[in-house]
């Protein structure tokens, strides 16, 4: 199994967390997004979208982190990252989608590059743009974690929601956002950053990290 990714990619980060939580062994194939490596012909042959992550397994290539995470959950059932009750599973998926659909896509490298290149945005403008989407998203997520969490984002064990939350907190600080406004999220982060699966997935510990 080979994970094609980039050390600072939030979507790659969330897949690394899930792989580690499941205890699945994998190799890494890094692609430096800053250099456009994801658009190289050999990588486009694997993933025509030219984005990371992509997971190569058993002669197939799985793309898009939500699909990869669902595949992992269906293929490696222990430990589960979704609860047993259907309504609870929907709640966890909703918490994950709050980040994966409504926050992260608006502050990924492609969007930020367009802001700088096409609209002349400086770093302060980029930071303000990222905050425009992160702050209300985290406000909502804080309420959900306080409602449903018991040490983790949902319940008392890591879930799919945590695979999304921890990378997004890491990203928020890159945009100079003060995360002290969300103590519930920070409590989850404190627990996660003491957990081996999250420690090993951290961007700074990846083979291609600066």
JSON list of C-alpha atoms in Angstrom, two decimals:
[
{"chain": "A", "resi": 1, "resn": "UNK", "atom": "CA", "xyz": [0.00, 0.00, 0.00]},
{"chain": "A", "resi": 2, "resn": "UNK", "atom": "CA", "xyz": [1.42, 3.37, -1.03]},
{"chain": "A", "resi": 3, "resn": "UNK", "atom": "CA", "xyz": [0.08, 6.75, 0.06]},
{"chain": "A", "resi": 4, "resn": "UNK", "atom": "CA", "xyz": [0.81, 9.48, -2.46]},
{"chain": "A", "resi": 5, "resn": "UNK", "atom": "CA", "xyz": [0.74, 12.74, -0.55]},
{"chain": "A", "resi": 6, "resn": "UNK", "atom": "CA", "xyz": [2.47, 15.85, 0.66]},
{"chain": "A", "resi": 7, "resn": "UNK", "atom": "CA", "xyz": [3.65, 16.45, 4.20]},
{"chain": "A", "resi": 8, "resn": "UNK", "atom": "CA", "xyz": [1.63, 19.65, 4.75]},
{"chain": "A", "resi": 9, "resn": "UNK", "atom": "CA", "xyz": [-1.51, 18.61, 2.88]},
{"chain": "A", "resi": 10, "resn": "UNK", "atom": "CA", "xyz": [-4.44, 18.53, 5.28]},
{"chain": "A", "resi": 11, "resn": "UNK", "atom": "CA", "xyz": [-6.19, 15.84, 3.24]},
{"chain": "A", "resi": 12, "resn": "UNK", "atom": "CA", "xyz": [-3.05, 13.66, 3.26]},
{"chain": "A", "resi": 13, "resn": "UNK", "atom": "CA", "xyz": [-2.68, 14.29, 7.00]},
{"chain": "A", "resi": 14, "resn": "UNK", "atom": "CA", "xyz": [-6.19, 13.01, 7.72]},
{"chain": "A", "resi": 15, "resn": "UNK", "atom": "CA", "xyz": [-5.58, 9.82, 5.74]},
{"chain": "A", "resi": 16, "resn": "UNK", "atom": "CA", "xyz": [-2.28, 9.22, 7.58]},
{"chain": "A", "resi": 17, "resn": "UNK", "atom": "CA", "xyz": [-4.13, 9.52, 10.89]},
{"chain": "A", "resi": 18, "resn": "UNK", "atom": "CA", "xyz": [-6.74, 6.97, 9.83]},
{"chain": "A", "resi": 19, "resn": "UNK", "atom": "CA", "xyz": [-4.16, 4.53, 8.50]},
{"chain": "A", "resi": 20, "resn": "UNK", "atom": "CA", "xyz": [-2.25, 4.78, 11.76]},
{"chain": "A", "resi": 21, "resn": "UNK", "atom": "CA", "xyz": [-5.37, 4.38, 13.90]},
{"chain": "A", "resi": 22, "resn": "UNK", "atom": "CA", "xyz": [-6.27, 1.25, 11.94]},
{"chain": "A", "resi": 23, "resn": "UNK", "atom": "CA", "xyz": [-2.72, -0.10, 12.27]},
{"chain": "A", "resi": 24, "resn": "UNK", "atom": "CA", "xyz": [-2.35, -0.41, 8.50]},
{"chain": "A", "resi": 25, "resn": "UNK", "atom": "CA", "xyz": [1.22, -0.47, 7.17]},
{"chain": "A", "resi": 26, "resn": "UNK", "atom": "CA", "xyz": [1.93, 1.76, 4.18]},
{"chain": "A", "resi": 27, "resn": "UNK", "atom": "CA", "xyz": [4.75, 3.38, 2.28]},
{"chain": "A", "resi": 28, "resn": "UNK", "atom": "CA", "xyz": [4.77, 7.01, 1.23]},
{"chain": "A", "resi": 29, "resn": "UNK", "atom": "CA", "xyz": [5.37, 8.60, -2.16]},
{"chain": "A", "resi": 30, "resn": "UNK", "atom": "CA", "xyz": [5.72, 12.35, -1.60]},
{"chain": "A", "resi": 31, "resn": "UNK", "atom": "CA", "xyz": [4.82, 14.96, -4.21]},
{"chain": "A", "resi": 32, "resn": "UNK", "atom": "CA", "xyz": [5.89, 18.54, -3.52]},
{"chain": "A", "resi": 33, "resn": "UNK", "atom": "CA", "xyz": [2.84, 20.61, -4.36]},
{"chain": "A", "resi": 34, "resn": "UNK", "atom": "CA", "xyz": [4.88, 23.81, -4.30]},
{"chain": "A", "resi": 35, "resn": "UNK", "atom": "CA", "xyz": [6.91, 22.51, -7.23]},
{"chain": "A", "resi": 36, "resn": "UNK", "atom": "CA", "xyz": [3.88, 21.22, -9.13]},
{"chain": "A", "resi": 37, "resn": "UNK", "atom": "CA", "xyz": [4.97, 17.59, -8.75]},
{"chain": "A", "resi": 38, "resn": "UNK", "atom": "CA", "xyz": [1.33, 16.50, -8.58]},
{"chain": "A", "resi": 39, "resn": "UNK", "atom": "CA", "xyz": [0.97, 17.54, -12.24]},
{"chain": "A", "resi": 40, "resn": "UNK", "atom": "CA", "xyz": [3.82, 15.33, -13.48]},
{"chain": "A", "resi": 41, "resn": "UNK", "atom": "CA", "xyz": [2.80, 12.89, -16.20]},
{"chain": "A", "resi": 42, "resn": "UNK", "atom": "CA", "xyz": [3.57, 9.78, -14.16]},
{"chain": "A", "resi": 43, "resn": "UNK", "atom": "CA", "xyz": [1.39, 10.96, -11.29]},
{"chain": "A", "resi": 44, "resn": "UNK", "atom": "CA", "xyz": [-1.44, 12.06, -13.59]},
{"chain": "A", "resi": 45, "resn": "UNK", "atom": "CA", "xyz": [-1.41, 8.52, -14.96]},
{"chain": "A", "resi": 46, "resn": "UNK", "atom": "CA", "xyz": [-2.32, 7.38, -11.43]},
{"chain": "A", "resi": 47, "resn": "UNK", "atom": "CA", "xyz": [-4.65, 10.24, -10.50]},
{"chain": "A", "resi": 48, "resn": "UNK", "atom": "CA", "xyz": [-5.95, 12.25, -13.46]},
{"chain": "A", "resi": 49, "resn": "UNK", "atom": "CA", "xyz": [-7.11, 15.03, -11.12]},
{"chain": "A", "resi": 50, "resn": "UNK", "atom": "CA", "xyz": [-3.52, 15.72, -10.13]},
{"chain": "A", "resi": 51, "resn": "UNK", "atom": "CA", "xyz": [-4.24, 16.14, -6.44]},
{"chain": "A", "resi": 52, "resn": "UNK", "atom": "CA", "xyz": [-3.21, 14.42, -3.22]},
{"chain": "A", "resi": 53, "resn": "UNK", "atom": "CA", "xyz": [-3.77, 12.12, -1.51]},
{"chain": "A", "resi": 54, "resn": "UNK", "atom": "CA", "xyz": [-4.11, 9.00, -3.59]},
{"chain": "A", "resi": 55, "resn": "UNK", "atom": "CA", "xyz": [-3.84, 5.52, -2.13]},
{"chain": "A", "resi": 56, "resn": "UNK", "atom": "CA", "xyz": [-2.41, 2.77, -4.35]},
{"chain": "A", "resi": 57, "resn": "UNK", "atom": "CA", "xyz": [-3.50, -0.66, -3.16]},
{"chain": "A", "resi": 58, "resn": "UNK", "atom": "CA", "xyz": [-3.89, -4.05, -4.85]},
{"chain": "A", "resi": 59, "resn": "UNK", "atom": "CA", "xyz": [-3.35, -2.64, -8.32]},
{"chain": "A", "resi": 60, "resn": "UNK", "atom": "CA", "xyz": [-5.93, 0.11, -7.89]},
{"chain": "A", "resi": 61, "resn": "UNK", "atom": "CA", "xyz": [-5.65, 3.79, -7.02]},
{"chain": "A", "resi": 62, "resn": "UNK", "atom": "CA", "xyz": [-8.17, 5.37, -4.66]},
{"chain": "A", "resi": 63, "resn": "UNK", "atom": "CA", "xyz": [-8.55, 9.15, -4.79]},
{"chain": "A", "resi": 64, "resn": "UNK", "atom": "CA", "xyz": [-10.24, 11.85, -2.68]},
{"chain": "A", "resi": 65, "resn": "UNK", "atom": "CA", "xyz": [-9.68, 11.56, 1.07]},
{"chain": "A", "resi": 66, "resn": "UNK", "atom": "CA", "xyz": [-13.37, 11.09, 2.05]},
{"chain": "A", "resi": 67, "resn": "UNK", "atom": "CA", "xyz": [-13.60, 8.08, -0.26]},
{"chain": "A", "resi": 68, "resn": "UNK", "atom": "CA", "xyz": [-10.27, 6.71, 0.97]},
{"chain": "A", "resi": 69, "resn": "UNK", "atom": "CA", "xyz": [-11.37, 7.08, 4.59]},
{"chain": "A", "resi": 70, "resn": "UNK", "atom": "CA", "xyz": [-14.69, 5.33, 3.93]},
{"chain": "A", "resi": 71, "resn": "UNK", "atom": "CA", "xyz": [-12.82, 2.52, 2.17]},
{"chain": "A", "resi": 72, "resn": "UNK", "atom": "CA", "xyz": [-10.52, 2.13, 5.14]},
{"chain": "A", "resi": 73, "resn": "UNK", "atom": "CA", "xyz": [-13.48, 2.00, 7.50]},
{"chain": "A", "resi": 74, "resn": "UNK", "atom": "CA", "xyz": [-15.19, -0.68, 5.42]},
{"chain": "A", "resi": 75, "resn": "UNK", "atom": "CA", "xyz": [-12.03, -2.73, 4.84]},
{"chain": "A", "resi": 76, "resn": "UNK", "atom": "CA", "xyz": [-10.37, -2.49, 8.27]},
{"chain": "A", "resi": 77, "resn": "UNK", "atom": "CA", "xyz": [-13.20, -2.48, 10.75]},
{"chain": "A", "resi": 78, "resn": "UNK", "atom": "CA", "xyz": [-11.16, -2.39, 13.97]},
{"chain": "A", "resi": 79, "resn": "UNK", "atom": "CA", "xyz": [-10.92, -0.01, 15.59]},
{"chain": "A", "resi": 80, "resn": "UNK", "atom": "CA", "xyz": [-14.05, 1.60, 14.13]},
{"chain": "A", "resi": 81, "resn": "UNK", "atom": "CA", "xyz": [-13.93, 5.30, 13.26]},
{"chain": "A", "resi": 82, "resn": "UNK", "atom": "CA", "xyz": [-17.71, 5.50, 12.99]},
{"chain": "A", "resi": 83, "resn": "UNK", "atom": "CA", "xyz": [-20.11, 4.61, 15.81]},
{"chain": "A", "resi": 84, "resn": "UNK", "atom": "CA", "xyz": [-22.60, 1.77, 15.58]},
{"chain": "A", "resi": 85, "resn": "UNK", "atom": "CA", "xyz": [-25.85, 3.74, 15.69]},
{"chain": "A", "resi": 86, "resn": "UNK", "atom": "CA", "xyz": [-26.92, 5.09, 12.26]},
{"chain": "A", "resi": 87, "resn": "UNK", "atom": "CA", "xyz": [-27.83, 8.52, 13.63]},
{"chain": "A", "resi": 88, "resn": "UNK", "atom": "CA", "xyz": [-24.52, 8.71, 15.47]},
{"chain": "A", "resi": 89, "resn": "UNK", "atom": "CA", "xyz": [-22.67, 7.75, 12.29]},
{"chain": "A", "resi": 90, "resn": "UNK", "atom": "CA", "xyz": [-24.48, 10.52, 10.45]},
{"chain": "A", "resi": 91, "resn": "UNK", "atom": "CA", "xyz": [-23.50, 12.96, 13.19]},
{"chain": "A", "resi": 92, "resn": "UNK", "atom": "CA", "xyz": [-19.82, 12.05, 12.92]},
{"chain": "A", "resi": 93, "resn": "UNK", "atom": "CA", "xyz": [-19.94, 12.24, 9.12]},
{"chain": "A", "resi": 94, "resn": "UNK", "atom": "CA", "xyz": [-21.58, 15.66, 9.43]},
{"chain": "A", "resi": 95, "resn": "UNK", "atom": "CA", "xyz": [-18.82, 16.89, 11.74]},
{"chain": "A", "resi": 96, "resn": "UNK", "atom": "CA", "xyz": [-16.22, 15.64, 9.28]},
{"chain": "A", "resi": 97, "resn": "UNK", "atom": "CA", "xyz": [-18.02, 17.21, 6.32]},
{"chain": "A", "resi": 98, "resn": "UNK", "atom": "CA", "xyz": [-18.22, 20.55, 8.14]},
{"chain": "A", "resi": 99, "resn": "UNK", "atom": "CA", "xyz": [-14.44, 20.65, 7.76]},
{"chain": "A", "resi": 100, "resn": "UNK", "atom": "CA", "xyz": [-13.98, 18.62, 4.59]},
{"chain": "A", "resi": 101, "resn": "UNK", "atom": "CA", "xyz": [-16.65, 20.40, 2.56]},
{"chain": "A", "resi": 102, "resn": "UNK", "atom": "CA", "xyz": [-17.04, 23.88, 4.06]},
{"chain": "A", "resi": 103, "resn": "UNK", "atom": "CA", "xyz": [-13.62, 24.85, 5.50]},
{"chain": "A", "resi": 104, "resn": "UNK", "atom": "CA", "xyz": [-10.71, 22.97, 3.99]},
{"chain": "A", "resi": 105, "resn": "UNK", "atom": "CA", "xyz": [-11.42, 23.37, 0.25]},
{"chain": "A", "resi": 106, "resn": "UNK", "atom": "CA", "xyz": [-11.41, 27.16, 0.61]},
{"chain": "A", "resi": 107, "resn": "UNK", "atom": "CA", "xyz": [-7.94, 27.34, 2.14]},
{"chain": "A", "resi": 108, "resn": "UNK", "atom": "CA", "xyz": [-6.07, 24.70, 0.17]},
{"chain": "A", "resi": 109, "resn": "UNK", "atom": "CA", "xyz": [-3.01, 25.46, -1.91]},
{"chain": "A", "resi": 110, "resn": "UNK", "atom": "CA", "xyz": [-4.87, 25.84, -5.22]},
{"chain": "A", "resi": 111, "resn": "UNK", "atom": "CA", "xyz": [-7.26, 28.44, -3.86]},
{"chain": "A", "resi": 112, "resn": "UNK", "atom": "CA", "xyz": [-4.57, 30.38, -2.02]},
{"chain": "A", "resi": 113, "resn": "UNK", "atom": "CA", "xyz": [-2.37, 30.35, -5.11]},
{"chain": "A", "resi": 114, "resn": "UNK", "atom": "CA", "xyz": [-5.22, 31.80, -7.14]},
{"chain": "A", "resi": 115, "resn": "UNK", "atom": "CA", "xyz": [-5.81, 34.54, -4.56]},
{"chain": "A", "resi": 116, "resn": "UNK", "atom": "CA", "xyz": [-2.16, 35.54, -4.76]},
{"chain": "A", "resi": 117, "resn": "UNK", "atom": "CA", "xyz": [-1.71, 35.13, -8.50]},
{"chain": "A", "resi": 118, "resn": "UNK", "atom": "CA", "xyz": [-5.04, 36.31, -9.89]},
{"chain": "A", "resi": 119, "resn": "UNK", "atom": "CA", "xyz": [-6.09, 38.88, -7.30]},
{"chain": "A", "resi": 120, "resn": "UNK", "atom": "CA", "xyz": [-2.77, 40.12, -5.90]},
{"chain": "A", "resi": 121, "resn": "UNK", "atom": "CA", "xyz": [-3.55, 39.05, -2.33]},
{"chain": "A", "resi": 122, "resn": "UNK", "atom": "CA", "xyz": [-0.80, 39.57, 0.24]},
{"chain": "A", "resi": 123, "resn": "UNK", "atom": "CA", "xyz": [-0.34, 37.35, 3.28]},
{"chain": "A", "resi": 124, "resn": "UNK", "atom": "CA", "xyz": [-2.63, 39.46, 5.48]},
{"chain": "A", "resi": 125, "resn": "UNK", "atom": "CA", "xyz": [-5.39, 39.15, 2.90]},
{"chain": "A", "resi": 126, "resn": "UNK", "atom": "CA", "xyz": [-4.84, 35.41, 2.59]},
{"chain": "A", "resi": 127, "resn": "UNK", "atom": "CA", "xyz": [-5.02, 35.06, 6.38]},
{"chain": "A", "resi": 128, "resn": "UNK", "atom": "CA", "xyz": [-8.27, 37.05, 6.46]},
{"chain": "A", "resi": 129, "resn": "UNK", "atom": "CA", "xyz": [-9.70, 34.87, 3.68]},
{"chain": "A", "resi": 130, "resn": "UNK", "atom": "CA", "xyz": [-8.85, 31.68, 5.56]},
{"chain": "A", "resi": 131, "resn": "UNK", "atom": "CA", "xyz": [-10.31, 33.04, 8.79]},
{"chain": "A", "resi": 132, "resn": "UNK", "atom": "CA", "xyz": [-13.54, 33.93, 6.99]},
{"chain": "A", "resi": 133, "resn": "UNK", "atom": "CA", "xyz": [-14.25, 30.21, 6.61]},
{"chain": "A", "resi": 134, "resn": "UNK", "atom": "CA", "xyz": [-12.37, 28.66, 9.53]},
{"chain": "A", "resi": 135, "resn": "UNK", "atom": "CA", "xyz": [-13.81, 30.81, 12.33]},
{"chain": "A", "resi": 136, "resn": "UNK", "atom": "CA", "xyz": [-17.55, 30.16, 11.77]},
{"chain": "A", "resi": 137, "resn": "UNK", "atom": "CA", "xyz": [-16.81, 26.52, 11.02]},
{"chain": "A", "resi": 138, "resn": "UNK", "atom": "CA", "xyz": [-14.90, 26.10, 14.26]},
{"chain": "A", "resi": 139, "resn": "UNK", "atom": "CA", "xyz": [-17.65, 27.96, 16.15]},
{"chain": "A", "resi": 140, "resn": "UNK", "atom": "CA", "xyz": [-20.16, 25.37, 14.96]},
{"chain": "A", "resi": 141, "resn": "UNK", "atom": "CA", "xyz": [-17.81, 22.47, 15.55]},
{"chain": "A", "resi": 142, "resn": "UNK", "atom": "CA", "xyz": [-17.09, 23.67, 19.10]},
{"chain": "A", "resi": 143, "resn": "UNK", "atom": "CA", "xyz": [-20.82, 23.43, 19.89]},
{"chain": "A", "resi": 144, "resn": "UNK", "atom": "CA", "xyz": [-21.02, 19.95, 18.38]},
{"chain": "A", "resi": 145, "resn": "UNK", "atom": "CA", "xyz": [-17.97, 18.69, 20.26]},
{"chain": "A", "resi": 146, "resn": "UNK", "atom": "CA", "xyz": [-19.33, 20.06, 23.55]},
{"chain": "A", "resi": 147, "resn": "UNK", "atom": "CA", "xyz": [-22.62, 18.31, 22.80]},
{"chain": "A", "resi": 148, "resn": "UNK", "atom": "CA", "xyz": [-21.31, 14.96, 21.63]},
{"chain": "A", "resi": 149, "resn": "UNK", "atom": "CA", "xyz": [-17.73, 14.63, 22.82]},
{"chain": "A", "resi": 150, "resn": "UNK", "atom": "CA", "xyz": [-16.41, 12.77, 25.84]},
{"chain": "A", "resi": 151, "resn": "UNK", "atom": "CA", "xyz": [-12.69, 13.38, 25.44]},
{"chain": "A", "resi": 152, "resn": "UNK", "atom": "CA", "xyz": [-12.77, 13.14, 21.65]},
{"chain": "A", "resi": 153, "resn": "UNK", "atom": "CA", "xyz": [-14.89, 14.96, 19.10]},
{"chain": "A", "resi": 154, "resn": "UNK", "atom": "CA", "xyz": [-17.59, 12.32, 19.39]},
{"chain": "A", "resi": 155, "resn": "UNK", "atom": "CA", "xyz": [-17.68, 10.04, 22.39]},
{"chain": "A", "resi": 156, "resn": "UNK", "atom": "CA", "xyz": [-14.66, 8.63, 24.18]},
{"chain": "A", "resi": 157, "resn": "UNK", "atom": "CA", "xyz": [-12.64, 7.24, 21.25]},
{"chain": "A", "resi": 158, "resn": "UNK", "atom": "CA", "xyz": [-11.06, 8.69, 18.11]},
{"chain": "A", "resi": 159, "resn": "UNK", "atom": "CA", "xyz": [-13.45, 8.94, 15.18]},
{"chain": "A", "resi": 160, "resn": "UNK", "atom": "CA", "xyz": [-13.56, 10.16, 11.62]},
{"chain": "A", "resi": 161, "resn": "UNK", "atom": "CA", "xyz": [-14.28, 13.64, 12.98]},
{"chain": "A", "resi": 162, "resn": "UNK", "atom": "CA", "xyz": [-10.89, 13.73, 14.71]},
{"chain": "A", "resi": 163, "resn": "UNK", "atom": "CA", "xyz": [-9.13, 12.72, 11.49]},
{"chain": "A", "resi": 164, "resn": "UNK", "atom": "CA", "xyz": [-10.48, 15.97, 10.03]},
{"chain": "A", "resi": 165, "resn": "UNK", "atom": "CA", "xyz": [-10.24, 18.22, 13.09]},
{"chain": "A", "resi": 166, "resn": "UNK", "atom": "CA", "xyz": [-6.57, 17.83, 13.97]},
{"chain": "A", "resi": 167, "resn": "UNK", "atom": "CA", "xyz": [-5.23, 18.72, 10.49]},
{"chain": "A", "resi": 168, "resn": "UNK", "atom": "CA", "xyz": [-7.57, 21.71, 10.31]},
{"chain": "A", "resi": 169, "resn": "UNK", "atom": "CA", "xyz": [-6.32, 23.05, 13.66]},
{"chain": "A", "resi": 170, "resn": "UNK", "atom": "CA", "xyz": [-2.77, 22.70, 12.34]},
{"chain": "A", "resi": 171, "resn": "UNK", "atom": "CA", "xyz": [-3.78, 24.60, 9.22]},
{"chain": "A", "resi": 172, "resn": "UNK", "atom": "CA", "xyz": [-5.55, 27.34, 11.18]},
{"chain": "A", "resi": 173, "resn": "UNK", "atom": "CA", "xyz": [-2.32, 28.27, 12.95]},
{"chain": "A", "resi": 174, "resn": "UNK", "atom": "CA", "xyz": [-0.55, 28.61, 9.60]},
{"chain": "A", "resi": 175, "resn": "UNK", "atom": "CA", "xyz": [-2.98, 31.46, 8.93]},
{"chain": "A", "resi": 176, "resn": "UNK", "atom": "CA", "xyz": [-2.27, 33.10, 12.29]},
{"chain": "A", "resi": 177, "resn": "UNK", "atom": "CA", "xyz": [-5.67, 32.25, 13.75]},
{"chain": "A", "resi": 178, "resn": "UNK", "atom": "CA", "xyz": [-5.83, 32.31, 17.54]},
{"chain": "A", "resi": 179, "resn": "UNK", "atom": "CA", "xyz": [-7.34, 28.95, 18.42]},
{"chain": "A", "resi": 180, "resn": "UNK", "atom": "CA", "xyz": [-7.89, 29.86, 22.10]},
{"chain": "A", "resi": 181, "resn": "UNK", "atom": "CA", "xyz": [-11.48, 30.74, 21.20]},
{"chain": "A", "resi": 182, "resn": "UNK", "atom": "CA", "xyz": [-12.34, 27.03, 20.96]},
{"chain": "A", "resi": 183, "resn": "UNK", "atom": "CA", "xyz": [-11.35, 25.31, 24.23]},
{"chain": "A", "resi": 184, "resn": "UNK", "atom": "CA", "xyz": [-13.40, 22.22, 23.43]},
{"chain": "A", "resi": 185, "resn": "UNK", "atom": "CA", "xyz": [-11.48, 21.65, 20.22]},
{"chain": "A", "resi": 186, "resn": "UNK", "atom": "CA", "xyz": [-8.19, 22.26, 21.99]},
{"chain": "A", "resi": 187, "resn": "UNK", "atom": "CA", "xyz": [-9.00, 19.65, 24.61]},
{"chain": "A", "resi": 188, "resn": "UNK", "atom": "CA", "xyz": [-9.50, 17.12, 21.85]},
{"chain": "A", "resi": 189, "resn": "UNK", "atom": "CA", "xyz": [-6.26, 18.24, 20.23]},
{"chain": "A", "resi": 190, "resn": "UNK", "atom": "CA", "xyz": [-4.34, 17.82, 23.48]},
{"chain": "A", "resi": 191, "resn": "UNK", "atom": "CA", "xyz": [-5.52, 14.23, 23.73]},
{"chain": "A", "resi": 192, "resn": "UNK", "atom": "CA", "xyz": [-4.81, 13.55, 20.07]},
{"chain": "A", "resi": 193, "resn": "UNK", "atom": "CA", "xyz": [-1.28, 14.92, 20.16]},
{"chain": "A", "resi": 194, "resn": "UNK", "atom": "CA", "xyz": [-0.45, 12.43, 22.92]},
{"chain": "A", "resi": 195, "resn": "UNK", "atom": "CA", "xyz": [-1.77, 9.50, 20.86]},
{"chain": "A", "resi": 196, "resn": "UNK", "atom": "CA", "xyz": [0.83, 7.58, 18.80]},
{"chain": "A", "resi": 197, "resn": "UNK", "atom": "CA", "xyz": [-1.34, 7.46, 15.67]},
{"chain": "A", "resi": 198, "resn": "UNK", "atom": "CA", "xyz": [-1.65, 11.25, 15.62]},
{"chain": "A", "resi": 199, "resn": "UNK", "atom": "CA", "xyz": [1.96, 11.83, 16.62]},
{"chain": "A", "resi": 200, "resn": "UNK", "atom": "CA", "xyz": [3.27, 9.71, 13.74]},
{"chain": "A", "resi": 201, "resn": "UNK", "atom": "CA", "xyz": [0.91, 11.40, 11.26]},
{"chain": "A", "resi": 202, "resn": "UNK", "atom": "CA", "xyz": [2.02, 14.94, 12.14]},
{"chain": "A", "resi": 203, "resn": "UNK", "atom": "CA", "xyz": [3.41, 16.89, 9.16]},
{"chain": "A", "resi": 204, "resn": "UNK", "atom": "CA", "xyz": [6.72, 17.57, 10.88]},
{"chain": "A", "resi": 205, "resn": "UNK", "atom": "CA", "xyz": [7.41, 13.83, 11.15]},
{"chain": "A", "resi": 206, "resn": "UNK", "atom": "CA", "xyz": [6.94, 13.03, 7.45]},
{"chain": "A", "resi": 207, "resn": "UNK", "atom": "CA", "xyz": [9.90, 12.05, 5.26]},
{"chain": "A", "resi": 208, "resn": "UNK", "atom": "CA", "xyz": [9.38, 15.00, 2.90]},
{"chain": "A", "resi": 209, "resn": "UNK", "atom": "CA", "xyz": [8.92, 17.65, 5.62]},
{"chain": "A", "resi": 210, "resn": "UNK", "atom": "CA", "xyz": [11.00, 20.83, 5.41]}
]
